[in-house]
Coordinates of C-alpha atoms in Angstrom, one line a residue:
X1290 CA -96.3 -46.0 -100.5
X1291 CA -92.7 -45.3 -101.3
X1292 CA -90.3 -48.5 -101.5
X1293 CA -88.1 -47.1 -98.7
X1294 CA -91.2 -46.8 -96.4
X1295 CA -92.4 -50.1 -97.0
X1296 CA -88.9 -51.8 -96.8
X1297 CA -89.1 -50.2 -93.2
X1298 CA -92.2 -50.9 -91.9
X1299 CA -91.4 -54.6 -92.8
X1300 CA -88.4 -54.4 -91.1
X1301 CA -90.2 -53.4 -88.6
X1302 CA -92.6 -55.9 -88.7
X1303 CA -90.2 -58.9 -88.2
X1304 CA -88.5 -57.3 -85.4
X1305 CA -92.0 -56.4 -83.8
X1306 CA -93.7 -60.0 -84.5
X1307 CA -94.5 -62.5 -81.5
X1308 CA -94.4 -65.8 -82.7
X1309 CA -95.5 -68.9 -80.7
X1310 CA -92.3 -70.6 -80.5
X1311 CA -88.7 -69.5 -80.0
X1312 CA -86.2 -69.1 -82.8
X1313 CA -84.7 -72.5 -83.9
X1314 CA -80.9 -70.8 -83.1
X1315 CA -82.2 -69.7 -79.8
X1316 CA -79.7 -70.2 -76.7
X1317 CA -81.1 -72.5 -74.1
X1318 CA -82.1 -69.7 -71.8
X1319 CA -84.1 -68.2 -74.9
X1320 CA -85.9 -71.8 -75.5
X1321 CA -87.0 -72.4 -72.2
X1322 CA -88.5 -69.1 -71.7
X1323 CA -90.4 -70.1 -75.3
X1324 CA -91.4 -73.3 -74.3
X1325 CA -92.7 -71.9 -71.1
X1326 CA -94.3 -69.0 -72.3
X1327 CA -95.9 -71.5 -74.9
X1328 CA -97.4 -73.8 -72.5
X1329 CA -98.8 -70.6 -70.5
X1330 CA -100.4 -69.3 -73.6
X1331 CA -101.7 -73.0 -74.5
X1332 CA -103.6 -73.1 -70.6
X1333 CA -104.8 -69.3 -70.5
X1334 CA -106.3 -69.6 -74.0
X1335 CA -108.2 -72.7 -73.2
X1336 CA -109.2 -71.7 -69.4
X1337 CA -110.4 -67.7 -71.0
X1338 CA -113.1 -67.4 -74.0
X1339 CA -114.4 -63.4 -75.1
X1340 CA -116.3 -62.3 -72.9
X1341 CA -115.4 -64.5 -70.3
X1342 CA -111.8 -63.0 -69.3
X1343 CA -109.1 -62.8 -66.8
X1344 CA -106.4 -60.1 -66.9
X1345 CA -103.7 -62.8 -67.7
X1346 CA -106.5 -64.6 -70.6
X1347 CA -106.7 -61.0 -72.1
X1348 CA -103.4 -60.8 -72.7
X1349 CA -103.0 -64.5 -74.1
X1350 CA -106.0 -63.5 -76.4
X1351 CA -104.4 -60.1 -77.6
X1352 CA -101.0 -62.0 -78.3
X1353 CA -102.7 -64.4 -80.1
X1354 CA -104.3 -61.9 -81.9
X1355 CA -100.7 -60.5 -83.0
X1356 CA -99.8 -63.9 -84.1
X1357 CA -103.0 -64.0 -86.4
X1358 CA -102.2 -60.9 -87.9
X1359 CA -98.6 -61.6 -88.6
X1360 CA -99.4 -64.8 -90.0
X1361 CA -102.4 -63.7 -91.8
X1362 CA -100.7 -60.3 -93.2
X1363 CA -103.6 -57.3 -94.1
X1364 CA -103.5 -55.9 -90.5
X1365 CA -102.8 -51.9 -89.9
X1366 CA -98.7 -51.4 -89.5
X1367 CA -99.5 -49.8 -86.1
X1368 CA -100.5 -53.3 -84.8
X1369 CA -96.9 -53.7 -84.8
X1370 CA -96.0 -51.3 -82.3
X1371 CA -98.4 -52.8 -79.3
X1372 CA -96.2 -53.7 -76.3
X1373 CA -97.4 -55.8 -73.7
X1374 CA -99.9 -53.2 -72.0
X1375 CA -101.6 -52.9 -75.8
X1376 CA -101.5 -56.1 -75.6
X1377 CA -103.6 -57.1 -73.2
X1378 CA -106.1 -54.0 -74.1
X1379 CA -105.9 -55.9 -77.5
X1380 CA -107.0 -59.0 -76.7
X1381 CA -109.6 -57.9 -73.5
X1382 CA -111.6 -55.8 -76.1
X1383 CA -112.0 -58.6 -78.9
X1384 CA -113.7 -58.6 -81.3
X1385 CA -113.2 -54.6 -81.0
X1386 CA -112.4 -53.0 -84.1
X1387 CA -110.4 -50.0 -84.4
X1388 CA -110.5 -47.7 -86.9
X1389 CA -106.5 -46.2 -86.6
X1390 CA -104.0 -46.0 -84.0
X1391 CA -104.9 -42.9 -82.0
X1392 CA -109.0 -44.5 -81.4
X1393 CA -107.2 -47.4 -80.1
X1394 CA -104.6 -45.7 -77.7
X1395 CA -107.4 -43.3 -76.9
X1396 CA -109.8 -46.1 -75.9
X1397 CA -107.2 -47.8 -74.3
X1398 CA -106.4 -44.8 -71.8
X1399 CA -110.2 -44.6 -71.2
X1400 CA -110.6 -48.1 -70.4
X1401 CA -106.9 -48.0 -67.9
X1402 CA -108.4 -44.7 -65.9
X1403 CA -111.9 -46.6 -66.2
X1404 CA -109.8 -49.4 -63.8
X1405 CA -108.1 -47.2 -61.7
X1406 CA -109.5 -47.3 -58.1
X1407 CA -110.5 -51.1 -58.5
X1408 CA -108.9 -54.0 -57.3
X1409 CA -107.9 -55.0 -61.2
X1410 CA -106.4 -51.3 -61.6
X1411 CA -103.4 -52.9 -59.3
X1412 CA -103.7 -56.0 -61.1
X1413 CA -102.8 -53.7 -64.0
X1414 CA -100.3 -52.1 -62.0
X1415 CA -98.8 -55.7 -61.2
X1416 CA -98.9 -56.7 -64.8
X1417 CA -96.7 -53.6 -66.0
X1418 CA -94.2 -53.9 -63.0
X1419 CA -93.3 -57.5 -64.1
X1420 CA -93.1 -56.7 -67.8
X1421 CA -90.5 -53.9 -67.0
X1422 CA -88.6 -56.6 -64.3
X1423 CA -88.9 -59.0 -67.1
X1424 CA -87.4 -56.6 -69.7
X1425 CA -84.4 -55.6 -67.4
X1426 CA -84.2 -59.2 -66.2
X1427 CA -83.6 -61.2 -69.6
X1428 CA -82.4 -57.8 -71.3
X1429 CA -84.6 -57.4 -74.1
X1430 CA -86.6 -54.3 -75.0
X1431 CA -90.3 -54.9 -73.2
X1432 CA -92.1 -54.8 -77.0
X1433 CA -89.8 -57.3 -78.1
X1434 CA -91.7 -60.5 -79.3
X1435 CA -89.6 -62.8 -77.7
X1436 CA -90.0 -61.1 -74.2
X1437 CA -93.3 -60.6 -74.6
X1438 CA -94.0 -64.5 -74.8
X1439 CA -92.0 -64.9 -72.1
X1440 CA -94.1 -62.6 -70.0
X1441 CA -96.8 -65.4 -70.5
X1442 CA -95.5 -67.8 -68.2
X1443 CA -94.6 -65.2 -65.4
X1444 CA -98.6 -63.6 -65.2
X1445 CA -100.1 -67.6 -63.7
X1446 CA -97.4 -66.9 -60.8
X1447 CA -98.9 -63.3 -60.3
X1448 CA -102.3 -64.7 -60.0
X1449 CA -103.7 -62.9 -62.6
X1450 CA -105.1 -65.8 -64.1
X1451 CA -107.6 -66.2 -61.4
X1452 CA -110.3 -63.5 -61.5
X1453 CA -112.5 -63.1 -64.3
X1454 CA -112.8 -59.1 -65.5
X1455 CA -116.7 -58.8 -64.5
X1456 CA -119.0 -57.7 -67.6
X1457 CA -119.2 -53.9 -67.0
X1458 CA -115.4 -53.8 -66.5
X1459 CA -115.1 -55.2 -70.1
X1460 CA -114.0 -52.7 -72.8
X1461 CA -116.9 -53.6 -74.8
X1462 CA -119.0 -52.6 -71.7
X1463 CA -116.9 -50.1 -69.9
X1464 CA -116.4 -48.0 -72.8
X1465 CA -119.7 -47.9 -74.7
X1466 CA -120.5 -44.2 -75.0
X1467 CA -117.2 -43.1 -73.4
X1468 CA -115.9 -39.6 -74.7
X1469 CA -112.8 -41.3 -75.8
X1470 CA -115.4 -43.3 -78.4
X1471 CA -118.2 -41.0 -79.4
X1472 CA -116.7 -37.8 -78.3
X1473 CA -119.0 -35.1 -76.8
X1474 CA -122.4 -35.4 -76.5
X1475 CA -124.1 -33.6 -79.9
X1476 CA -127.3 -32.4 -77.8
X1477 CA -124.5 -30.6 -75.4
X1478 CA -125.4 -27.3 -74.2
X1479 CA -122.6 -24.4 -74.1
X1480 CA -123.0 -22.0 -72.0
X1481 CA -124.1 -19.0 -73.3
X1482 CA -122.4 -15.9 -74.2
X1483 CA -121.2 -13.6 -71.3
X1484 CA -122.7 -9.9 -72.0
X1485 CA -119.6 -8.5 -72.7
X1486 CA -118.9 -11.3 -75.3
X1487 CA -118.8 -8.8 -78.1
X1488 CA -115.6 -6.3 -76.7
X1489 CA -114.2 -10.0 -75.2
X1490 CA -114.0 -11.7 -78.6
X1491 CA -113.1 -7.9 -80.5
X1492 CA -110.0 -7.8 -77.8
X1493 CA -109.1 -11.3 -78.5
X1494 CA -108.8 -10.6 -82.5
X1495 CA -106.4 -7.4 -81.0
X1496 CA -103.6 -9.4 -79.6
X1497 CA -101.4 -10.7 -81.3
X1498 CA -98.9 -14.0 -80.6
X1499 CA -96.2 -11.5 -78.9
X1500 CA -98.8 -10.0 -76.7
X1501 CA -99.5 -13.5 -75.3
X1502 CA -96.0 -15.0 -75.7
X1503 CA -95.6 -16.2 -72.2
X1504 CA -99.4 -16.9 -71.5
X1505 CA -100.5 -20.2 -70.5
X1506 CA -104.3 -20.3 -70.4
X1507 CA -106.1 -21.7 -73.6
X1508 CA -107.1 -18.1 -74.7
X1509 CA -103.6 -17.2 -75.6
X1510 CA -102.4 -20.2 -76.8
X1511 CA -105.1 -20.5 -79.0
X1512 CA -104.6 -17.1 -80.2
X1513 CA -101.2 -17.4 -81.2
X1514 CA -102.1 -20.9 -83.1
X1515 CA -104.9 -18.8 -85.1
X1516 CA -102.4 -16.1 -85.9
X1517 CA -100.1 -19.1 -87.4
X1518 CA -102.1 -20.8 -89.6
X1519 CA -103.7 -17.7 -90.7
X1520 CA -99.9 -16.7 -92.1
X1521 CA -99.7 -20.0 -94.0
X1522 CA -102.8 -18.8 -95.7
X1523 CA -106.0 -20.5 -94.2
X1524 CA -109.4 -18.1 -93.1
X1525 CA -109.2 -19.0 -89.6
X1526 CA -111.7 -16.1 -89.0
X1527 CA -113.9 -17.7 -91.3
X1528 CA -114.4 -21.5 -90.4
X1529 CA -114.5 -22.8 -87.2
X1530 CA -113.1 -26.1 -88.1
X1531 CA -109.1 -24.2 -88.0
X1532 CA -110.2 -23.5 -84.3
X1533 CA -109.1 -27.0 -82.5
X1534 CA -105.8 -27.4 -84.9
X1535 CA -104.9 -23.9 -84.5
X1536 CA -104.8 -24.3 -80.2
X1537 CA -102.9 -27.8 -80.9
X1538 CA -100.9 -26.4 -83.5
X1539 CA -99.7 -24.0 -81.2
X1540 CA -99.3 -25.8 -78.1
X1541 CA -98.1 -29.5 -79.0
X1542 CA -97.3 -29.4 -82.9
X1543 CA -93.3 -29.0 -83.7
X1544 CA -92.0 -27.4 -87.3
X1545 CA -91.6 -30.9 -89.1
X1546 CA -95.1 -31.6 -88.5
X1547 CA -96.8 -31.8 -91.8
X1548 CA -99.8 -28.7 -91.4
X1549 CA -101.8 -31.3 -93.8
X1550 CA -102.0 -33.7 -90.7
X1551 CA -102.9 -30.9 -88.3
X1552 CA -106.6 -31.6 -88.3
X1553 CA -106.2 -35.3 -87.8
X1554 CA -103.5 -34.7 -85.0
X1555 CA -105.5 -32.5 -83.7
X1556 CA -108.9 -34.1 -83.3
X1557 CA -106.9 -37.5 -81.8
X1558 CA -105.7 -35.0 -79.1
X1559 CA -108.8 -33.7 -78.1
X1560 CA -110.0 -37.1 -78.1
X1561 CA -107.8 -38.3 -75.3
X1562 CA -108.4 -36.0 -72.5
X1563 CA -110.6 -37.4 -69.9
X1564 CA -113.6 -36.2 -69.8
X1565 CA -113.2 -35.0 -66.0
X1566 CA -110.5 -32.8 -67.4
X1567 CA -111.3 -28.9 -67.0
X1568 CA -109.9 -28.7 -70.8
X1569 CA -112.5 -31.1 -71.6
X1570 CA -115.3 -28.5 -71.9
X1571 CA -113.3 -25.8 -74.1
X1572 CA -112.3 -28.8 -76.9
X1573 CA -115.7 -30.1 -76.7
X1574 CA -117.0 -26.9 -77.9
X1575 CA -114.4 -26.5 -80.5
X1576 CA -115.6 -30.0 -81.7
X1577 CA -118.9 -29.3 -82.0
X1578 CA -118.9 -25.6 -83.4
X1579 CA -117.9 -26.8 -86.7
X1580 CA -120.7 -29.8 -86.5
X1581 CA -123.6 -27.5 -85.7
X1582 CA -122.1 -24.8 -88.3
X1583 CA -121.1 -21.7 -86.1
X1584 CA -119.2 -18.7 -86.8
X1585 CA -116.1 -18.3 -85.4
X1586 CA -116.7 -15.2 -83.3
X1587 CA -120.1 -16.8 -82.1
X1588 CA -117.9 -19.9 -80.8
X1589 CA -115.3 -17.5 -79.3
X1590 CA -118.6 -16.3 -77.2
X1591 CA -118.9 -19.4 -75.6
X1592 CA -115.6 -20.0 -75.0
X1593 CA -115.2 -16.9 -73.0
X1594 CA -117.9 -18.2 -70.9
X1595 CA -116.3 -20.8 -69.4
X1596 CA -113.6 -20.0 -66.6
X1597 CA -111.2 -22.6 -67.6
X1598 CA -110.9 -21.0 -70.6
X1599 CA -108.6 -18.1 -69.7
X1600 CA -107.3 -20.5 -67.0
X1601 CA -104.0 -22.0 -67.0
X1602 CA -103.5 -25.1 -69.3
X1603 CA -103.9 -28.1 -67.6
X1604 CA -100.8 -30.4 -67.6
X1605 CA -102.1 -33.7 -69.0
X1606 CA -103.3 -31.7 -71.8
X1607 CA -98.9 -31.5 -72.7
X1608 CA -98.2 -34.7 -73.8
X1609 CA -99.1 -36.5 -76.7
X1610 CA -100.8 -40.0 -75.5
X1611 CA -102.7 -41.4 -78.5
X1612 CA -100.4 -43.7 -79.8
X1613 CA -99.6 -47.6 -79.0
X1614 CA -96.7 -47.5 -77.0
X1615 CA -96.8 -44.8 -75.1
X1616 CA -99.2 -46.2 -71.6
X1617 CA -97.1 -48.8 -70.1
X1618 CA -93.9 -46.3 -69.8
X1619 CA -96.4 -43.8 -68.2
X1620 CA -97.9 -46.6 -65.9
X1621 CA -94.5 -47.9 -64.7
X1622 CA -93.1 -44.0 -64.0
X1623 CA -96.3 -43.6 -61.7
X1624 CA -94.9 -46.8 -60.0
X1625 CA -91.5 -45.3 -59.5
X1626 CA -90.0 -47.2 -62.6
X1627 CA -87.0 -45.0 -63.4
X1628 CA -86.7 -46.4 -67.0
X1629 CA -88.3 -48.1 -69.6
X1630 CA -86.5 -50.2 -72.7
X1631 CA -88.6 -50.4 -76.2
X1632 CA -87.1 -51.4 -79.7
X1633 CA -86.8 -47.3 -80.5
X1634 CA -84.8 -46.9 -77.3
X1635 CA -84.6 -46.2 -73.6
X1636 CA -87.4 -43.8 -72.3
X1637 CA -87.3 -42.2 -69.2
X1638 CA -89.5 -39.6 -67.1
X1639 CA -88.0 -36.9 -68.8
X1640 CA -88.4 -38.5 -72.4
X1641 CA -92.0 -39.6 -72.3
X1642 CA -92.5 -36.1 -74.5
X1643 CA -90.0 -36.7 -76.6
X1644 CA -91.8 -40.7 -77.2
X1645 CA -95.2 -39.1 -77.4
X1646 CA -93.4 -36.8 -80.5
X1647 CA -92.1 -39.4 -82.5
X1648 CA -94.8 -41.7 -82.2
X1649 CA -96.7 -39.4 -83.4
X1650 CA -95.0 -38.3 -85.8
X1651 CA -95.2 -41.8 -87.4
X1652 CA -98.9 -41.9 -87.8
X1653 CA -98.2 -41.0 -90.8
X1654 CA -95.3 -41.5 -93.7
X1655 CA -93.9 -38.6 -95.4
X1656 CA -93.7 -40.4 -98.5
X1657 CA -97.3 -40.8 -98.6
X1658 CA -97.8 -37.3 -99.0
X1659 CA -98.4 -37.7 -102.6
X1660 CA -98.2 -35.0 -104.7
X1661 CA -101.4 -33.5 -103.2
X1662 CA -99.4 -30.0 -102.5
X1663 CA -98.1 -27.7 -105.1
X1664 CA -95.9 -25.3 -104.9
X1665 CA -98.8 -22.6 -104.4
X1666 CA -100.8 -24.3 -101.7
X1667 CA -100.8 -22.8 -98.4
X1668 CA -98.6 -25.9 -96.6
X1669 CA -95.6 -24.7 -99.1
X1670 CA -93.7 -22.5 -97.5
X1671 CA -95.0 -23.5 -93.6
X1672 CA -91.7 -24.1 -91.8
X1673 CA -90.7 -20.8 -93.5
X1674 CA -93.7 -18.9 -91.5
X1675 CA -93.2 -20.6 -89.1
X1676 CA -89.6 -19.5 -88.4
X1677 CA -90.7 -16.2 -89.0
X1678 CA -93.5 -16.3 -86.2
X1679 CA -90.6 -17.9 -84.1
X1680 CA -88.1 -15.5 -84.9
X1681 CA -90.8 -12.2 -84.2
X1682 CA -91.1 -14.2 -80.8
X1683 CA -87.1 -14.0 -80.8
X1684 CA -87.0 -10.1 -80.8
X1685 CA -89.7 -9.6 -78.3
X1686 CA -87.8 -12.0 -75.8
X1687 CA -84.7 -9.7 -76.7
X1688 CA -86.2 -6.2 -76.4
X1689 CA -87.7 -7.2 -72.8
X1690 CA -84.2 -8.6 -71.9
X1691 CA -82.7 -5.3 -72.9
X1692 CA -80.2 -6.8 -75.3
X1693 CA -79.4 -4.9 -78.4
X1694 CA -82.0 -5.8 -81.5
X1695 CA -80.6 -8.9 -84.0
X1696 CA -78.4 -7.0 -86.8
X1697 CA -79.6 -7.6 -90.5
X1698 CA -76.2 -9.3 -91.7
X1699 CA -76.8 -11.7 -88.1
X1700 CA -77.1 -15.5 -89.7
X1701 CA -79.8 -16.0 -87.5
X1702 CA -80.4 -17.7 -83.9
X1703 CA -77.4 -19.1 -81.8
X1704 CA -79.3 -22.5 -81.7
X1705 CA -82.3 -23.9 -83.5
X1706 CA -83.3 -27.1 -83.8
X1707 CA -84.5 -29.1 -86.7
X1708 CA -87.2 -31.3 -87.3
X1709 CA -87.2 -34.2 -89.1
X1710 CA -90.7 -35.9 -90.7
X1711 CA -90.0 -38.8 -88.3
X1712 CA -90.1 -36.8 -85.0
X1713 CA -86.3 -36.7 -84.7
X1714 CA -84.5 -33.7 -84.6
X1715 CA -81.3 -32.3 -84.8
X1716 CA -79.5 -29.3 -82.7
X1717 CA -77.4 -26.5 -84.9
X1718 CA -75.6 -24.2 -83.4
X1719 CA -74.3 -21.0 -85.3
X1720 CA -70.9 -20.4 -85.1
X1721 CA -71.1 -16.9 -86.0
X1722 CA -72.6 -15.6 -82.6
X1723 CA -70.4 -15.9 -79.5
X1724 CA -72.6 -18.9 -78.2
X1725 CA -72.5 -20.8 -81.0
X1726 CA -68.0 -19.9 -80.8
X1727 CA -68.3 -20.9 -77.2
X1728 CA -69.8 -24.1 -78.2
X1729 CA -67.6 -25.0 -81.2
X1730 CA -64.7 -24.4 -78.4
X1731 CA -65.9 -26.3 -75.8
X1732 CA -66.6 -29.4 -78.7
X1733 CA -62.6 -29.0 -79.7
X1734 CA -61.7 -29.4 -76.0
X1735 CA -64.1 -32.6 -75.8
X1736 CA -62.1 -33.9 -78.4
X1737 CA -58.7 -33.3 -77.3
X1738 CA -59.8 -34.5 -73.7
X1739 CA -60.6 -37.7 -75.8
X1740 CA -57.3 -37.7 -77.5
X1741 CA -55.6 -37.8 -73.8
X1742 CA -57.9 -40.2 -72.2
X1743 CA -57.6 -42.8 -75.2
X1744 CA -54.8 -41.7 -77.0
X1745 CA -56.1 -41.8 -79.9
X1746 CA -58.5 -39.6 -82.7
X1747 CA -62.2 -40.3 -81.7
X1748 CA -63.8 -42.7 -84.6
X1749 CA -67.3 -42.1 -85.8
X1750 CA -68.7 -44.9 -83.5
X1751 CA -67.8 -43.4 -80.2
X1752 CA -69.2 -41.3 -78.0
X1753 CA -68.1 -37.2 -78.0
X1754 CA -69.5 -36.9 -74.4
X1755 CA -68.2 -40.1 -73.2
X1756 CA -67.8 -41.6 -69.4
X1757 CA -64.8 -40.0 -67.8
X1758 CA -64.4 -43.0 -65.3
X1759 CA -64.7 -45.8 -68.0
X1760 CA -62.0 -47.5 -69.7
X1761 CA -63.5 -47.6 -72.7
X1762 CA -64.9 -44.7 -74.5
X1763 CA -68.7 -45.5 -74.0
X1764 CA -71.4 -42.5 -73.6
X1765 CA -72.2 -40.9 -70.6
X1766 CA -75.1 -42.3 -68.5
X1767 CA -78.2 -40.5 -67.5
X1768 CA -77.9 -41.2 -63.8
X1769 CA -74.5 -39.9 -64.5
X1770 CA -75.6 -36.5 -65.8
X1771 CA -78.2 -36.4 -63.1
X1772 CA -75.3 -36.0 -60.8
X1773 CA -73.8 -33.8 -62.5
X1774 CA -77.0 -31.4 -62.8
X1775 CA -77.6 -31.8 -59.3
X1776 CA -74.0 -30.7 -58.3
X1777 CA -74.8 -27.8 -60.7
X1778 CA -77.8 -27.3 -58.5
X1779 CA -75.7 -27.3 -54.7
X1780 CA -72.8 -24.9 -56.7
X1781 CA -75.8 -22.6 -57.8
X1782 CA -76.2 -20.0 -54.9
X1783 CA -72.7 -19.6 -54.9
X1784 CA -72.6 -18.5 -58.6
X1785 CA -76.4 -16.3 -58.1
X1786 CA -78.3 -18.8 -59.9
X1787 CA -81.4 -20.0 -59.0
X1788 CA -81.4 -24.2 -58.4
X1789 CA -84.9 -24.7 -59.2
X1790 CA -83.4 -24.0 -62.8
X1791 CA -81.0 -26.9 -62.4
X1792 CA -83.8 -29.6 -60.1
X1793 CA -86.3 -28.7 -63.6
X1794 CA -83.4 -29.6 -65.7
X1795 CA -83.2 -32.9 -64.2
X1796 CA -86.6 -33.6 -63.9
X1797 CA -88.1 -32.4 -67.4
X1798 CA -84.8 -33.8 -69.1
X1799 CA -84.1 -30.2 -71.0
X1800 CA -83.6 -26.0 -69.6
X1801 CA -85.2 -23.5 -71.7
X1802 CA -83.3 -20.7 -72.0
X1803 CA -83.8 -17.3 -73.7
X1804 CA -81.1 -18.7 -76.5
X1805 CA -82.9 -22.1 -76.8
X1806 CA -86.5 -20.8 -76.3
X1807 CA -87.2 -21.2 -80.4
X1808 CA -86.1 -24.7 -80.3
X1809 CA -89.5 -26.3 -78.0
X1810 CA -93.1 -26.7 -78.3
X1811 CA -95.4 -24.5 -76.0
X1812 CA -96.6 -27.5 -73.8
X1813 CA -92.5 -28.2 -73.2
X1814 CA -92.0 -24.4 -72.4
X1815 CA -94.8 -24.7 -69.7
X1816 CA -93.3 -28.1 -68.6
X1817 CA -90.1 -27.2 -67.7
X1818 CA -91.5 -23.7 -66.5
X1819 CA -94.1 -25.2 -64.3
X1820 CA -91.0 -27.8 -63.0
X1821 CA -88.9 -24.9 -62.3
X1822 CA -91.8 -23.2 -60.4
X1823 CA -92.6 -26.4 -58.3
X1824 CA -89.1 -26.6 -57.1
X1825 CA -88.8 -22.7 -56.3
X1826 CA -91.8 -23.4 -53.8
X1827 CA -90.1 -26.5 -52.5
X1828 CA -87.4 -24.7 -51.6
X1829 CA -89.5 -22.2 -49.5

């Protein structure tokens, strides 16, 4: 591990840690909550024992467990990233071990929707509620350690203290043989090939990614993900084990995604779906063809076999789940919880993607790539494929538009956007194409607009899209730019644009236009397309 990455991750680490006592230099409101949230712990940790848990005991047990680790060092970094809904998974599945990140969050989803429908799923639903009121109430992010003590004290007053989990609702119980665990059954059967198998699987290898560009069933998408890696050099015709990461690759995997991680990413994914989900069966057989050793073509068979595999893509299957970190902000948005504060920022509705991306992201360090790849092996040059796939996607959305073909001296797209190893990203626009002019215009009016309004040259601190109605140059909020989409949305008829573009802006959090189109994942495509459809058949 590289001594930047591990100055991080303990940076990290003392920012993450709970401890069982406030900070000496702690305000007064600070050391009451401690002192409070210490006494809590002290009573739910001698009235709970494994085994023998309440909702509110779990979660004493699973911060204590924090504590321990902290104290004890030697625990997996990722530990450090549990908020208060980990938390209490942590501590209600002890002695539980967990083999990496994604098997915990995965388990942890399985045992949440193994709650739901009884009465401790709203006990759950309780728990998260207060944690975000909690959060917004003594303003500190709801992973912080400090809050998260805090929290302690407030779960006796929700009376989930008083009801033991019974035994079969118990992770250890609950989730013995789960999918999420063991994955799918090896004696499965798959159905068997269809009679036409044969012409099905020889017109599947016919298509290419342009032929399917716009297709959203499994089929397709997969397709176009085998077509991918098979550029950067792997036989995907050859081994069915590029089968799962090729459909991921191509549905939820962005260009600064390592292809080395593809396989682990990938199989963490499948893992996560609930088994009731009509993708369930189609990954299930792509986990097992490479187990029981079958060809590719042979596995296609049975894929074509089942209906839901040249059905649309179900929409859980869009975001990226298995990580810590990532349930309590999708619990609290089902409870009409508009935001959620963590250490690594403010996630909203629209952003849970955009979370899901950069935790995962950080499942693993880019400076522990070693020096595994050379400059021959087949990951080399795979954000340079990859921009060539994109950019053959490119023409074909401009020869359907009727616009002119790209000239050879063009620099290249109006705006891409770059990935960083981290998740992040950053949005280029070209000024050598009249949108990328328009945009370098409209940023030299924001600034003189700034120059008026403050009287003064912005400074690299403040905001360039800042609050027009504040005093102070501070950045614009979201419920601001909701308002200002949703305007966009009342003006459209007038201007002969369809609203539902505008209502899927607001909801999704981006528009995908025919410029921008190269710069988002295939599940955020179908997101936002899906969002715009819902709202053109609201407004029939």
């Amino acid at each position: 591990m590289g001594k930047a990455s591990r100055n991080k991750r303990e940076i990290r680490a003392r920012k993450a840690t709970p401890t069982l006592s406030g900070p000496a230099d702690e305000p007064a409101g600070g050391a009451d909550r401690a002192a409070l949230g210490t006494e809590a712990l002290k009573r739910l940790l001698s009235s709970n024992s494994p085994g023998e848990l309440s909702l509110a005991g779990a979660y004493a047990f699973g911060y204590m467990l924090l504590g321990y680790a902290e104290r004890e060092g030697g625990a997996p970094d990722w530990i450090q990233a549990c908020d208060p809904l980990d938390t209490l998974f942590l501590g209600a599945a002890f002695p539980q071990a967990f083999r990496d990140p994604s098997e915990f969050a995965n388990l942890r989803d399985a045992w949440l929707r193994h709650l739901r429908g009884t009465a401790y799923g709203k006990s759950v639903q309780r728990f998260v509620r207060e944690a975000v009121t909690a959060s917004t109430e003594y303003e500190l992010p709801v992973d912080d350690g400090e809050l998260m003590l805090a929290i302690t004290a407030r779960l006796e007053r929700l009376g989930l203290d008083r009801r033991k989990l019974p035994d079969r609702l118990l992770p250890t119980k609950a989730l013995r043989g789960t999918r999420a665990f063991l994955g799918p059954p090896s004696d499965l059967l798959l159905p068997p090939p269809l009679p036409d198998a044969g012409s099905q699987v020889e017109a599947f290898w016919g298509t290419t990614a342009d032929d399917v560009l716009d297709d959203d069933t499994p089929c397709s998408i997969l397709r176009t993900g085998l077509e991918r890696l098979h550029e950067a050099g792997f036989p995907v015709r050859e081994e069915a084990a590029f089968l799962l990461p090729s459909l991921y690759s191509a549905l939820l995997a962005n260009p600064g995604e390592h292809v080395h991680h593809m396989g682990e990413h990938a199989l963490a994914w499948a893992f996560s779906l609930d088994e009731r989900s009509p993708l369930a069966p189609v990954l299930d057989t792509l986990l097992l063809a490479t187990e029981r050793g079958l060809h590719v073509d042979d596995t296609l068979g049975h894929l074509f076999a089942m209906p839901t595999f040249t059905e649309p893509i179900p929409s859980e299957a869009l975001l990226w789940t298995s990580s810590p970190g990532l349930a309590l902000p999708a619990v609290a948005f089902d409870l009409g919880i508009t935001r959620v504060v963590t250490r690594n920022g403010v996630i909203t509705p629209s952003e849970l993607d955009v979370a899901g991306t950069r935790a995962r992201m950080l499942l693993t360090d880019p400076e522990d790539e070693g020096s595994e790849d050379t400059a021959e092996g087949p990951d080399a040059d795979w954000s340079e494929r990859l921009h060539d796939v994109r950019e053959s996607a490119r023409r074909r959305i401009r020869k359907k538009s009727g616009s002119p073909p790209t000239a050879p001296q063009d620099s290249g797209p109006p705006v891409e956007r770059v990935w960083n190893a981290d998740g992040s990203s950053v949005v280029r626009w070209s000024v050598d194409t009249p949108e990328g002019r328009a945009m370098s215009d409209g940023l030299k009016d924001q600034r003189e607009w700034f120059r008026d309004k403050f009287g003064r040259e912005p400074g690299p601190d403040d905001p360039l899209f800042f609050d027009p109605d504040a005093d102070e140059p501070i950045p614009i909020t979201e419920e601001y730019l909701n308002d200002r989409i949703s305007e966009f949305a009342d003006r459209a008829p007038e201007m002969g644009i369809d609203p539902a573009f505008f209502h899927a802006w607001r909801e999704v959090g981006y528009i995908v236009t025919t410029a921008n189109r190269n710069m988002f994942t295939k599940a955020e495509i179908l997101a936002y397309t899906r969002a715009v459809n819902r709202h053109r058949r609201a407004a029939q």
